[in-house]
Amino acid sequence: MSLARNVATVGSATLFSRVLGFARDMGVAAVFGTGLRADAFFVAFQLANLVRRMLAEGALNAAVVPLYLRARDDGGEAAARAFAGRLIGTFAVVLSGAVIVFGVAMPAVVLMLAPGFAVGGPRMTIAIELARLMLPYLAFAGPVAVLMGVLNANNRFATAAYTTTAFNATMLAALLVVFVMQGGDSQLSGRILAFGVTLAGVSQLVLVAVAVWLGPTRVMPLKISFGPDVRRFVMLAIPGLIASGIPQITVIAGVMVASASRSAVSWIYYANRLIELPLGIVGIAVGTVLVPAFAHAIRSGDKKELRHVESRGIELALGLALPAAIALTSLAEPIVRVLFERGAFSAGDTTATAAALAAFALGLPGHVLVKTFSPVFFAREDTSTPMRAALFGFVIATAGSLVLMPMLGHVGVAIAIAVSGWASAGLLAVLIARRIGFGIDAQARYRLPRIALSAVIMGLAVEAAHRALAPWLGAGAQGLVRAAVLAGLIGLGLAVYIALLRVLKVTSPRDLMRAVSREM
């Protein structure tokens, strides 16, 4: 119950952030559509997104939490606070230097991100300018990540999780300025949105710093240090950053392959944004909560508790990811149409984006399992193994994209990325079995097949209803009607799934309410 409650807390905060993110993307789609300026913006935004995923959305959590807990166990609260102060001070200086270096080298960076852009062409020129305006975000993301790790180590999951909403809230404010100006096609609009990324970093830092300062888990004065504990942190953090950043780098690699095809970058971006909603809610939530849970179990030497945490983590991951993947595959086109088809985003864009979304959805459970298995290693201060598994998936995704892009276009890129998630998850499962002893308890062996069966039956019910209601979901239907019918289909799927879990004795609505109740 405690694990489920913490996952629900982080998941609800992530959901709120992702909803704001969708509102942001809907606004960007209305302003830029999928043309030249959209491609340039999204290539520039890929760099900021990569930094955000690697630093400020849980990746550093894998290195901060175990070392912070060790410092507290060995030297008390003062030692843990001093350790956090040294990390923040060092991060701030190093990342500020990185901003300068990347700013100078930005033409080469953009060319690497989008080799299909013509050198000196309009897409390349615009992307370089926008990327430089977003770049200062890097300097703020590191300190934010360390402070979030401190909060998570002290089981203040809600406080840390809700800081991610500041990013999208600030971007929405920038979009509001663009719409008020009524200049969605101007260069100034792109500059405002790009600078909004930097302001979003400032807002995140202010919010999380205030949360730490007002709470019981403050940090000591900031210092620059390259002592043994900071070097140990770097040794753990670098593989962890690579492992957590590889999924985003994999998407970037797919964009590189697809960048020569006009609008393919935008189609992949919008589809990937949609798949990130369940991946963020489930993957980030489960991964964030499992690191301290595994760390406590490992440090206490309780193998029974370790297996219990592992089993509940897999149940939560697949119990949420499987139905989400099936629903996204079935409802891909109406979801894209309701969310994005307006302004410069055409019906043809809807069809192309929906095809990529359905392909991405096939790999959703695999990517979530990666988030579930990786904390087993992170808690043991082993970040290199998840990194190797992520690199394995990256190679598969890149090779698959190169092979499938000529045959299937941008959908081939999405398929390759989906397969890579399952490949990485499979490798991690094998390594857990060999090194630690992979095992799930009797409850998980009972529940998991029934969870899968419930998800499949739910998918069949949703697909049947989708076919019956197709006239009210098509391009000719009114926007509000499409949205209402889509909401009804999602509600139907949720109701069928929960009912099947109850009938198959996996869980009950009462158990679900108890699991997410803060009062338990």
XYZ file of N, CA and C in Angstrom, residues 37 57 107 134 178 184 273 315 334 359 363 365 372 374 424 494:
48
model
N 9.351 26.027 -39.758
C 9.628 26.632 -38.460
C 9.386 25.627 -37.328
N 14.455 15.304 -14.381
C 13.282 14.440 -14.285
C 13.645 13.052 -13.751
N 26.266 25.522 -33.890
C 26.057 25.078 -35.278
C 26.402 23.601 -35.486
N 17.556 28.706 -25.646
C 17.141 27.699 -24.662
C 18.292 27.224 -23.787
N 2.606 34.855 -26.972
C 2.602 34.713 -28.425
C 1.203 34.927 -28.990
N 1.885 34.321 -34.546
C 2.329 32.937 -34.457
C 3.321 32.523 -35.510
N 5.482 12.780 -27.853
C 4.924 13.530 -26.727
C 3.715 12.810 -26.147
N 4.099 -5.349 -10.918
C 2.637 -5.326 -11.003
C 2.121 -3.925 -11.335
N -8.123 9.201 -33.244
C -8.983 10.188 -32.561
C -8.260 10.980 -31.479
N 2.640 2.882 -33.406
C 3.894 2.120 -33.394
C 4.646 2.335 -32.088
N 5.823 -0.392 -27.806
C 6.984 -0.523 -26.930
C 6.800 0.061 -25.548
N 5.094 -0.831 -22.720
C 5.369 -1.684 -21.552
C 6.857 -1.992 -21.385
N 11.432 0.173 -14.245
C 11.183 -0.657 -13.066
C 12.403 -1.476 -12.680
N 15.694 -0.873 -13.619
C 16.910 -0.090 -13.384
C 17.142 0.249 -11.912
N 15.924 -3.653 -24.195
C 16.605 -3.189 -22.987
C 16.013 -3.840 -21.745
N -11.542 2.271 -19.067
C -11.160 2.254 -17.660
C -12.144 1.447 -16.832
